[in-house]
Amino acid sequence: MGKKERVQYVCKACGYVSLGWMGRCSSCGQWDSLVEQRSEPEGKELRTVPQAIPITQLVKDSRPKLSLGIEEFDRVVGGGLLPGTVVLVGGQPGIGKSTLLLQVAATVAQRGPVVYISGEESAEQIHHRARRLGATVDNLFLLTATDVLGYLEQLMEYHPRLVVVDSIQTMYHAEASGYPGSVSQVQKSADALIAWAKTYEVPLVIVGHITKSGALAGPKVLEHAVDCVLYFDGESHTDYRILRAVKNRFGPTNEVGVFEMKQEGLKAVPNPSCIFLADRPLGVAGSVVAPSMEGTRSLLVEIQALVAPALYGGTPRRLTTGLNYNRTSIVLAVLEKRQGCKLANHDVYLNVAGGLRVEEPAMDLAVAMAVVSSLNDLPVPPDLVIVGEIGLTGEVRPVGHMERRLQESRDLGFKRCVLPAANYRDLDLGAWGMKLHPVRNVKEALQAVFSD
């Protein structure tokens, strides 16, 4: 009697595994997201058990990281890729993932062979884009194939320094069931690619599609299996794109790289603060500059607020773009309760200019000052930056990396900073050349900002 093949159902959104099909995933609540996945037949197999090695006997790998030749990309991945590192890059269709990775492949190919595998475009289409980008390099090999087992056998013939796979949803593994892009195919293809990269110690970059909710498509195990997960995103109406690390085993997380989309391709933006503040209006109520931290880099961002009377009654509107909605709700409640700001009958709109998204609580105080500025039609001084976290009692709490925030603010010409009193005590006051206004609560911050 043959061995029985097991059938299970995997959620495409969160990776939840069920023994039976359900219309709605019991883990994440998504409808019609469970797909069939057939596993290998059950049965005992003889396996070779590896022997444990004392850590003191391991020799440190002297091979350096592979620099990708694009400073903003290197910054996000931690200075380069170690041998065998697997990177997963996700982003919306048309955002520029293929363009960026083709530029990376061409840059690395100037120092050694690179294989670019595409299951979405023909070699002629890729060559046409490469000519536009100036990315036609002798050591860049194009492979338009989807059969993973077929091309893995011949990859080492090129002795590549880097391999790019675009995209994992188009790859096909002969030993997996389903169609390309299904959970079983994505998982099996990714496992084979990752095993190859680790065996031959070749850095591998995999492109992944994302769902409507913004999460990477396919099984969640894919994100756990790779070493680094990057998101490439940006607003469709702007030319700026942001590469963000959300997972990195060999470098910092939440690091960002900023690129500008031009006719000749993506260009790195070495000083994003100047770009985000380039069109900042001066002397206009509701505009505040705040020094945020993105990974190890400090960026100055403009937080804009518009407070207007609610015309239709009922519940006033609260809309945010680029900010954490829950935190902004807390800030508005503190202003209403602790400072007597009449916001219950006003609509409040908040935005981070330039399409950047900032999540850290250090933006709380800047958000509060922008709201009060718009509510009372009082402009914030243009040479002032504001930073601090707000607690539920209205206290201003300290934030991290204050020295880097002040240095970036000073370098861009700002003369004053409103900051938490706890951070002020730890600073070398003579080193900044800025007037610092330490505050302990929101009331003191309002006096420091609007007393002139």
Coordinates of C-alpha atoms in Angstrom, one line a residue:
M1 CA 0.0 0.0 0.0
G2 CA 1.4 3.4 -1.0
K3 CA 2.1 6.1 1.5
K4 CA -0.7 8.6 2.0
E5 CA -0.2 12.2 0.7
R6 CA -1.1 14.8 3.3
V7 CA -3.2 17.8 2.3
Q8 CA -3.3 21.0 4.3
Y9 CA -4.5 24.6 3.7
V10 CA -2.2 27.6 4.2
C11 CA -3.3 31.2 4.5
K12 CA -1.7 33.4 1.8
A13 CA -1.9 36.4 4.1
C14 CA -0.4 35.2 7.4
G15 CA 0.9 31.7 6.8
Y16 CA -1.6 30.0 9.2
V17 CA -1.9 26.2 8.5
S18 CA -5.3 24.4 8.8
L19 CA -6.1 20.7 8.2
G20 CA -9.4 21.7 6.5
W21 CA -10.5 24.5 4.2
M22 CA -12.2 27.5 5.8
G23 CA -13.8 30.5 4.1
R24 CA -12.1 32.8 6.6
C25 CA -8.7 32.5 8.2
S26 CA -9.1 32.0 12.0
S27 CA -5.7 33.7 12.6
C28 CA -5.8 37.0 10.6
G29 CA -9.5 37.1 9.6
Q30 CA -8.9 37.3 5.8
W31 CA -11.6 35.9 3.6
D32 CA -10.9 33.3 0.9
S33 CA -7.2 33.3 1.7
L34 CA -6.6 29.6 2.4
V35 CA -5.2 27.6 -0.4
E36 CA -4.5 23.9 -0.7
Q37 CA -0.9 22.6 -0.2
R38 CA 0.1 19.0 -0.6
S39 CA 3.0 17.8 1.5
E40 CA 5.4 15.0 0.9
P41 CA 4.1 11.5 1.7
E42 CA 4.6 10.4 5.3
G43 CA 7.2 7.9 5.9
K44 CA 10.5 7.3 7.8
E45 CA 13.7 8.2 6.0
L46 CA 17.3 7.6 7.0
R47 CA 18.9 10.8 7.8
T48 CA 22.5 11.8 8.5
V49 CA 22.7 13.5 11.9
P50 CA 25.3 16.3 11.9
Q51 CA 27.9 16.5 14.7
A52 CA 28.1 19.6 16.9
I53 CA 31.2 21.6 16.6
P54 CA 32.8 23.5 19.5
I55 CA 32.5 27.2 18.8
T56 CA 36.2 27.7 19.6
Q57 CA 37.1 25.6 16.6
L58 CA 35.3 27.7 14.1
V59 CA 37.6 29.9 12.0
K60 CA 36.4 33.5 11.5
D61 CA 35.4 34.1 7.9
S62 CA 37.8 36.7 6.5
R63 CA 35.8 37.3 3.3
P64 CA 34.6 40.9 3.3
K65 CA 31.0 42.1 2.7
L66 CA 30.1 42.6 -1.0
S67 CA 29.5 46.3 -1.5
L68 CA 26.6 46.8 -3.9
G69 CA 28.2 50.1 -5.2
I70 CA 25.1 52.2 -4.4
E71 CA 25.7 54.0 -1.1
E72 CA 22.0 54.2 -0.1
F73 CA 21.5 50.5 -0.7
D74 CA 24.6 49.6 1.2
R75 CA 23.5 51.7 4.1
V76 CA 20.2 49.9 4.4
V77 CA 21.7 46.3 4.3
G78 CA 24.4 47.2 6.8
G79 CA 27.4 48.1 4.6
G80 CA 27.1 45.3 2.1
L81 CA 26.2 41.6 1.8
L82 CA 28.0 38.8 3.5
P83 CA 28.6 35.6 1.6
G84 CA 25.4 33.5 1.3
T85 CA 23.2 36.4 2.5
V86 CA 19.6 36.1 1.1
V87 CA 17.7 39.4 0.7
L88 CA 14.0 39.6 0.0
V89 CA 12.8 42.9 -1.7
G90 CA 9.1 43.7 -1.7
G91 CA 7.2 46.7 -3.2
Q92 CA 4.2 47.7 -5.2
P93 CA 4.0 47.0 -8.9
G94 CA 5.7 49.7 -10.9
I95 CA 7.5 51.3 -7.9
G96 CA 10.9 50.5 -9.5
K97 CA 12.1 47.3 -7.9
S98 CA 13.4 45.8 -11.1
T99 CA 15.0 49.1 -12.1
L100 CA 16.9 49.4 -8.8
L101 CA 18.1 45.8 -8.8
L102 CA 19.2 46.0 -12.4
Q103 CA 21.3 49.0 -11.5
V104 CA 22.7 47.1 -8.5
A105 CA 23.5 44.1 -10.7
A106 CA 25.3 46.2 -13.3
T107 CA 27.3 48.0 -10.6
V108 CA 28.5 44.7 -9.0
A109 CA 29.1 43.2 -12.5
Q110 CA 31.9 45.8 -13.0
R111 CA 33.9 43.7 -10.4
G112 CA 32.8 40.2 -11.3
P113 CA 30.0 38.0 -12.8
V114 CA 26.4 38.6 -11.9
V115 CA 23.4 36.5 -13.0
Y116 CA 20.0 38.3 -13.3
I117 CA 17.2 35.8 -13.5
S118 CA 13.8 37.1 -14.7
G119 CA 10.6 35.2 -14.9
E120 CA 8.5 38.3 -15.8
E121 CA 10.4 39.9 -18.7
S122 CA 12.2 38.7 -21.8
A123 CA 15.9 39.3 -22.3
E124 CA 15.1 41.9 -25.0
Q125 CA 12.9 43.9 -22.6
I126 CA 15.6 43.8 -19.9
H127 CA 18.3 44.8 -22.4
H128 CA 16.2 47.7 -23.5
R129 CA 15.9 49.0 -20.0
A130 CA 19.5 48.3 -19.3
R131 CA 20.5 50.6 -22.2
R132 CA 18.3 53.4 -20.9
L133 CA 19.9 53.0 -17.5
G134 CA 23.5 52.7 -18.8
A135 CA 23.6 49.2 -17.2
T136 CA 25.0 47.2 -20.2
V137 CA 28.1 45.5 -18.7
D138 CA 29.9 42.4 -20.0
N139 CA 29.8 40.5 -16.8
L140 CA 26.1 40.8 -16.4
F141 CA 24.3 37.6 -17.5
L142 CA 20.6 37.6 -18.2
L143 CA 18.7 34.4 -17.7
T144 CA 14.9 34.3 -18.5
A145 CA 13.7 31.1 -16.9
T146 CA 11.2 30.0 -14.3
D147 CA 12.3 26.3 -13.7
V148 CA 14.3 26.6 -10.5
L149 CA 15.8 23.1 -10.7
G150 CA 16.8 23.7 -14.3
Y151 CA 18.9 26.9 -13.8
L152 CA 20.3 26.1 -10.3
E153 CA 22.4 23.3 -11.8
Q154 CA 24.1 25.7 -14.2
L155 CA 24.5 28.8 -12.1
M156 CA 28.0 27.9 -10.7
E157 CA 29.3 27.8 -14.3
Y158 CA 29.3 31.6 -14.2
H159 CA 31.0 31.8 -10.7
P160 CA 28.7 34.7 -9.8
R161 CA 29.4 37.3 -7.2
L162 CA 25.7 38.0 -6.9
V163 CA 22.4 36.5 -8.1
V164 CA 19.1 38.3 -8.6
V165 CA 15.8 36.5 -8.9
D166 CA 12.8 38.6 -10.2
S167 CA 10.4 37.5 -9.0
I168 CA 9.8 34.5 -6.6
Q169 CA 6.1 34.4 -7.6
T170 CA 7.0 33.5 -11.2
M171 CA 9.3 30.6 -10.3
Y172 CA 8.3 26.9 -10.7
H173 CA 9.6 23.9 -8.8
A174 CA 9.0 20.5 -10.4
E175 CA 8.6 18.8 -7.0
A176 CA 5.9 21.1 -5.7
S177 CA 2.2 21.1 -6.5
G178 CA 0.2 24.0 -7.7
Y179 CA 0.9 26.8 -10.1
P180 CA 3.7 29.4 -10.0
G181 CA 2.8 31.9 -7.3
S182 CA 0.9 29.5 -5.1
V183 CA 2.0 28.9 -1.5
S184 CA 3.6 25.5 -2.2
Q185 CA 5.5 26.7 -5.3
V186 CA 6.8 29.9 -3.6
Q187 CA 7.9 28.0 -0.5
K188 CA 9.6 25.2 -2.4
S189 CA 11.3 27.5 -4.9
A190 CA 12.5 29.8 -2.1
D191 CA 13.8 26.9 -0.1
A192 CA 15.8 25.6 -3.1
L193 CA 17.3 29.1 -3.9
I194 CA 18.2 29.8 -0.2
A195 CA 19.8 26.3 0.1
W196 CA 21.9 27.0 -3.0
A197 CA 23.0 30.4 -1.8
K198 CA 24.0 29.1 1.6
T199 CA 25.9 26.1 0.1
Y200 CA 27.9 28.1 -2.4
E201 CA 28.1 31.3 -0.3
V202 CA 26.8 33.6 -3.0
P203 CA 24.7 36.6 -2.0
L204 CA 21.1 36.2 -3.4
V205 CA 18.5 38.9 -3.9
I206 CA 14.9 37.8 -4.4
V207 CA 12.0 40.1 -5.5
G208 CA 8.6 39.5 -3.9
H209 CA 5.2 40.8 -4.8
I210 CA 3.0 42.4 -2.1
T211 CA -0.7 42.1 -1.4
K212 CA -3.3 44.9 -1.4
S213 CA -2.7 45.3 2.4
G214 CA 1.0 46.0 1.8
A215 CA 2.3 42.7 3.1
L216 CA 4.6 40.4 1.2
A217 CA 2.6 37.8 -0.8
G218 CA 3.2 34.1 -0.2
P219 CA 3.8 32.1 3.0
K220 CA 5.1 34.0 6.1
V221 CA 7.8 31.4 6.4
L222 CA 9.5 33.1 3.4
E223 CA 10.2 36.2 5.5
H224 CA 11.6 34.1 8.3
A225 CA 13.8 32.1 6.0
V226 CA 15.7 35.0 4.5
D227 CA 18.4 37.1 6.2
C228 CA 17.1 40.5 5.2
V229 CA 13.7 41.9 4.3
L230 CA 13.5 45.2 2.4
Y231 CA 10.5 47.2 1.4
F232 CA 10.7 49.6 -1.6
D233 CA 7.9 52.1 -1.6
G234 CA 6.9 55.7 -2.3
E235 CA 4.0 57.9 -3.3
S236 CA 3.0 57.4 -6.9
H237 CA 2.7 61.2 -7.4
T238 CA 6.3 61.9 -6.3
D239 CA 9.7 61.0 -7.8
Y240 CA 11.1 59.8 -4.5
R241 CA 11.4 56.2 -3.4
I242 CA 12.3 54.9 0.0
L243 CA 14.1 51.6 0.6
R244 CA 13.4 50.4 4.2
A245 CA 14.9 47.4 6.1
V246 CA 12.3 45.7 8.4
K247 CA 14.5 42.7 9.1
N248 CA 18.3 42.3 9.0
R249 CA 20.3 39.6 10.7
F250 CA 23.6 41.3 9.9
G251 CA 22.8 45.0 10.2
P252 CA 20.5 47.6 11.6
T253 CA 16.7 47.4 11.1
N254 CA 14.5 50.4 10.3
E255 CA 17.3 51.9 8.2
V256 CA 16.2 53.8 5.1
G257 CA 17.7 54.8 1.8
V258 CA 16.2 57.5 -0.3
F259 CA 16.2 57.5 -4.1
E260 CA 14.9 59.8 -6.8
M261 CA 13.4 58.4 -10.0
K262 CA 14.8 60.0 -13.1
Q263 CA 14.7 59.2 -16.8
E264 CA 18.1 57.5 -16.5
G265 CA 17.1 55.4 -13.5
L266 CA 17.1 55.7 -9.7
K267 CA 19.6 58.1 -8.2
A268 CA 20.6 58.0 -4.6
V269 CA 19.8 61.1 -2.5
P270 CA 22.7 61.6 -0.1
N271 CA 21.0 64.4 2.0
P272 CA 17.2 63.6 2.1
S273 CA 16.5 66.3 4.7
C274 CA 17.2 69.0 2.1
I275 CA 14.8 67.3 -0.3
F276 CA 12.0 66.9 2.3
L277 CA 12.3 70.6 3.4
A278 CA 12.9 72.1 0.0
D279 CA 9.4 73.4 -0.5
R280 CA 8.6 74.1 3.1
P281 CA 6.4 77.3 3.4
L282 CA 7.7 79.9 5.9
G283 CA 5.4 81.8 8.2
V284 CA 2.4 79.6 7.6
A285 CA 0.5 78.2 10.5
G286 CA 0.4 74.4 10.9
S287 CA 4.0 73.7 9.7
V288 CA 6.6 72.3 12.1
V289 CA 10.0 70.8 11.4
A290 CA 11.0 67.8 13.5
P291 CA 14.3 65.7 13.6
S292 CA 13.3 62.1 13.2
M293 CA 15.5 59.0 13.4
E294 CA 15.4 56.4 10.6
G295 CA 17.8 53.6 11.6
T296 CA 21.1 55.3 12.3
R297 CA 20.3 58.4 10.2
S298 CA 18.6 61.6 11.4
L299 CA 16.2 63.1 8.9
L300 CA 14.4 66.5 9.3
V301 CA 10.8 66.2 8.2
E302 CA 8.0 68.7 7.9
I303 CA 4.9 67.8 9.8
Q304 CA 1.8 69.7 8.5
A305 CA -1.5 70.1 10.4
L306 CA -4.8 71.5 9.2
V307 CA -7.5 72.1 11.8
A308 CA -10.9 73.2 10.5
P309 CA -14.4 73.4 11.9
A310 CA -16.4 70.3 11.3
L311 CA -19.1 71.5 8.8
Y312 CA -21.4 68.5 8.9
G313 CA -21.6 67.9 12.7
G314 CA -21.4 64.4 14.2
T315 CA -18.0 62.9 14.7
P316 CA -15.2 65.1 13.5
R317 CA -12.7 63.6 11.0
R318 CA -9.2 62.6 11.9
L319 CA -7.0 61.8 9.0
T320 CA -3.2 61.1 9.0
T321 CA -0.7 60.5 6.2
G322 CA 2.8 59.3 7.2
L323 CA 2.1 59.2 11.0
N324 CA 0.9 56.6 13.4
Y325 CA -2.9 57.1 13.7
N326 CA -3.1 55.8 17.3
R327 CA -0.3 58.0 18.6
T328 CA -1.8 61.1 16.9
S329 CA -5.2 60.3 18.6
I330 CA -3.4 60.2 22.0
V331 CA -1.8 63.6 21.3
L332 CA -5.1 65.1 20.3
A333 CA -6.7 63.7 23.5
V334 CA -3.9 65.2 25.7
L335 CA -4.3 68.6 24.0
E336 CA -8.1 68.5 24.6
K337 CA -7.9 67.3 28.2
R338 CA -4.7 68.9 29.6
Q339 CA -4.5 72.1 27.6
G340 CA -8.2 72.9 27.0
C341 CA -7.8 72.9 23.2
K342 CA -11.3 72.8 21.7
L343 CA -10.8 70.0 19.1
A344 CA -14.0 68.0 19.6
N345 CA -15.9 70.1 16.9
H346 CA -12.9 70.4 14.5
D347 CA -11.6 68.2 11.8
V348 CA -7.9 67.5 12.1
Y349 CA -5.7 66.5 9.1
L350 CA -2.0 65.6 9.6
N351 CA 0.6 64.9 7.0
V352 CA 4.4 64.3 6.7
A353 CA 5.5 66.2 3.6
G354 CA 7.5 64.3 0.9
G355 CA 5.8 60.9 1.3
L356 CA 8.0 59.8 4.2
R357 CA 6.4 57.7 7.0
V358 CA 7.6 58.3 10.6
E359 CA 6.4 56.0 13.3
E360 CA 8.5 57.0 16.4
P361 CA 6.9 58.6 19.5
A362 CA 9.5 61.4 19.3
M363 CA 7.3 63.1 16.8
D364 CA 4.5 63.6 19.4
L365 CA 5.5 67.1 20.5
A366 CA 5.9 68.4 16.9
V367 CA 2.5 67.0 16.1
A368 CA 1.0 68.8 19.1
M369 CA 2.6 72.1 18.2
A370 CA 1.5 71.8 14.6
V371 CA -2.1 71.2 15.6
V372 CA -2.1 74.2 18.1
S373 CA -0.4 76.3 15.4
S374 CA -3.2 75.6 12.9
L375 CA -6.0 75.8 15.4
N376 CA -5.0 79.3 16.6
D377 CA -3.5 80.4 13.3
L378 CA -0.1 81.1 14.9
P379 CA 3.0 80.2 12.7
V380 CA 5.9 78.4 14.3
P381 CA 9.2 80.3 14.0
P382 CA 11.0 79.0 10.9
D383 CA 14.4 78.5 12.6
L384 CA 12.9 76.2 15.3
V385 CA 12.8 72.3 15.4
I386 CA 10.7 70.4 17.9
V387 CA 11.1 66.9 19.3
G388 CA 9.8 64.9 22.2
E389 CA 7.4 62.2 23.3
I390 CA 4.2 63.1 25.1
G391 CA 2.8 61.0 27.9
L392 CA -0.9 60.7 28.9
T393 CA -0.5 63.3 31.7
G394 CA 0.9 65.8 29.3
E395 CA 4.6 65.3 30.4
V396 CA 7.3 65.5 27.7
R397 CA 9.5 62.3 27.9
P398 CA 13.1 61.9 26.7
V399 CA 13.9 60.5 23.3
G400 CA 17.0 58.7 21.9
H401 CA 19.9 59.9 19.7
M402 CA 19.4 63.5 20.6
E403 CA 23.0 64.4 19.6
R404 CA 22.4 63.1 16.1
R405 CA 19.1 65.0 15.8
L406 CA 20.7 68.3 17.0
Q407 CA 23.7 67.8 14.6
E408 CA 21.4 67.4 11.6
S409 CA 19.3 70.4 12.6
R410 CA 22.4 72.6 13.1
D411 CA 23.9 71.5 9.8
L412 CA 20.8 72.6 8.0
G413 CA 20.8 76.0 9.5
F414 CA 18.2 75.8 12.4
K415 CA 19.0 78.0 15.4
R416 CA 16.7 76.7 18.1
C417 CA 15.3 73.4 19.4
V418 CA 12.5 72.6 21.8
L419 CA 13.4 69.3 23.5
P420 CA 12.7 67.2 26.6
A421 CA 14.3 68.5 29.8
A422 CA 15.6 65.0 30.5
N423 CA 17.6 65.1 27.3
Y424 CA 18.8 68.6 28.0
R425 CA 20.6 67.6 31.2
D426 CA 22.7 65.1 29.4
L427 CA 24.0 67.4 26.6
D428 CA 27.2 69.3 26.3
L429 CA 25.6 72.7 25.9
G430 CA 28.6 74.4 24.3
A431 CA 29.0 71.9 21.5
W432 CA 25.8 72.7 19.4
G433 CA 25.7 76.4 18.6
M434 CA 21.9 76.3 19.0
K435 CA 19.6 77.8 21.6
L436 CA 18.0 74.9 23.4
H437 CA 14.6 75.2 25.1
P438 CA 14.1 72.3 27.6
V439 CA 10.5 71.6 28.5
R440 CA 8.9 69.2 31.0
N441 CA 5.3 69.2 29.8
V442 CA 3.1 70.4 26.9
K443 CA 2.3 73.7 28.7
E444 CA 6.0 74.7 28.8
A445 CA 6.4 73.7 25.2
L446 CA 3.5 75.9 24.1
Q447 CA 5.1 78.8 26.0
A448 CA 8.5 78.2 24.4
V449 CA 7.1 78.0 20.9
F450 CA 4.5 80.7 20.9
S451 CA 5.8 83.2 23.5
D452 CA 7.5 85.4 20.9

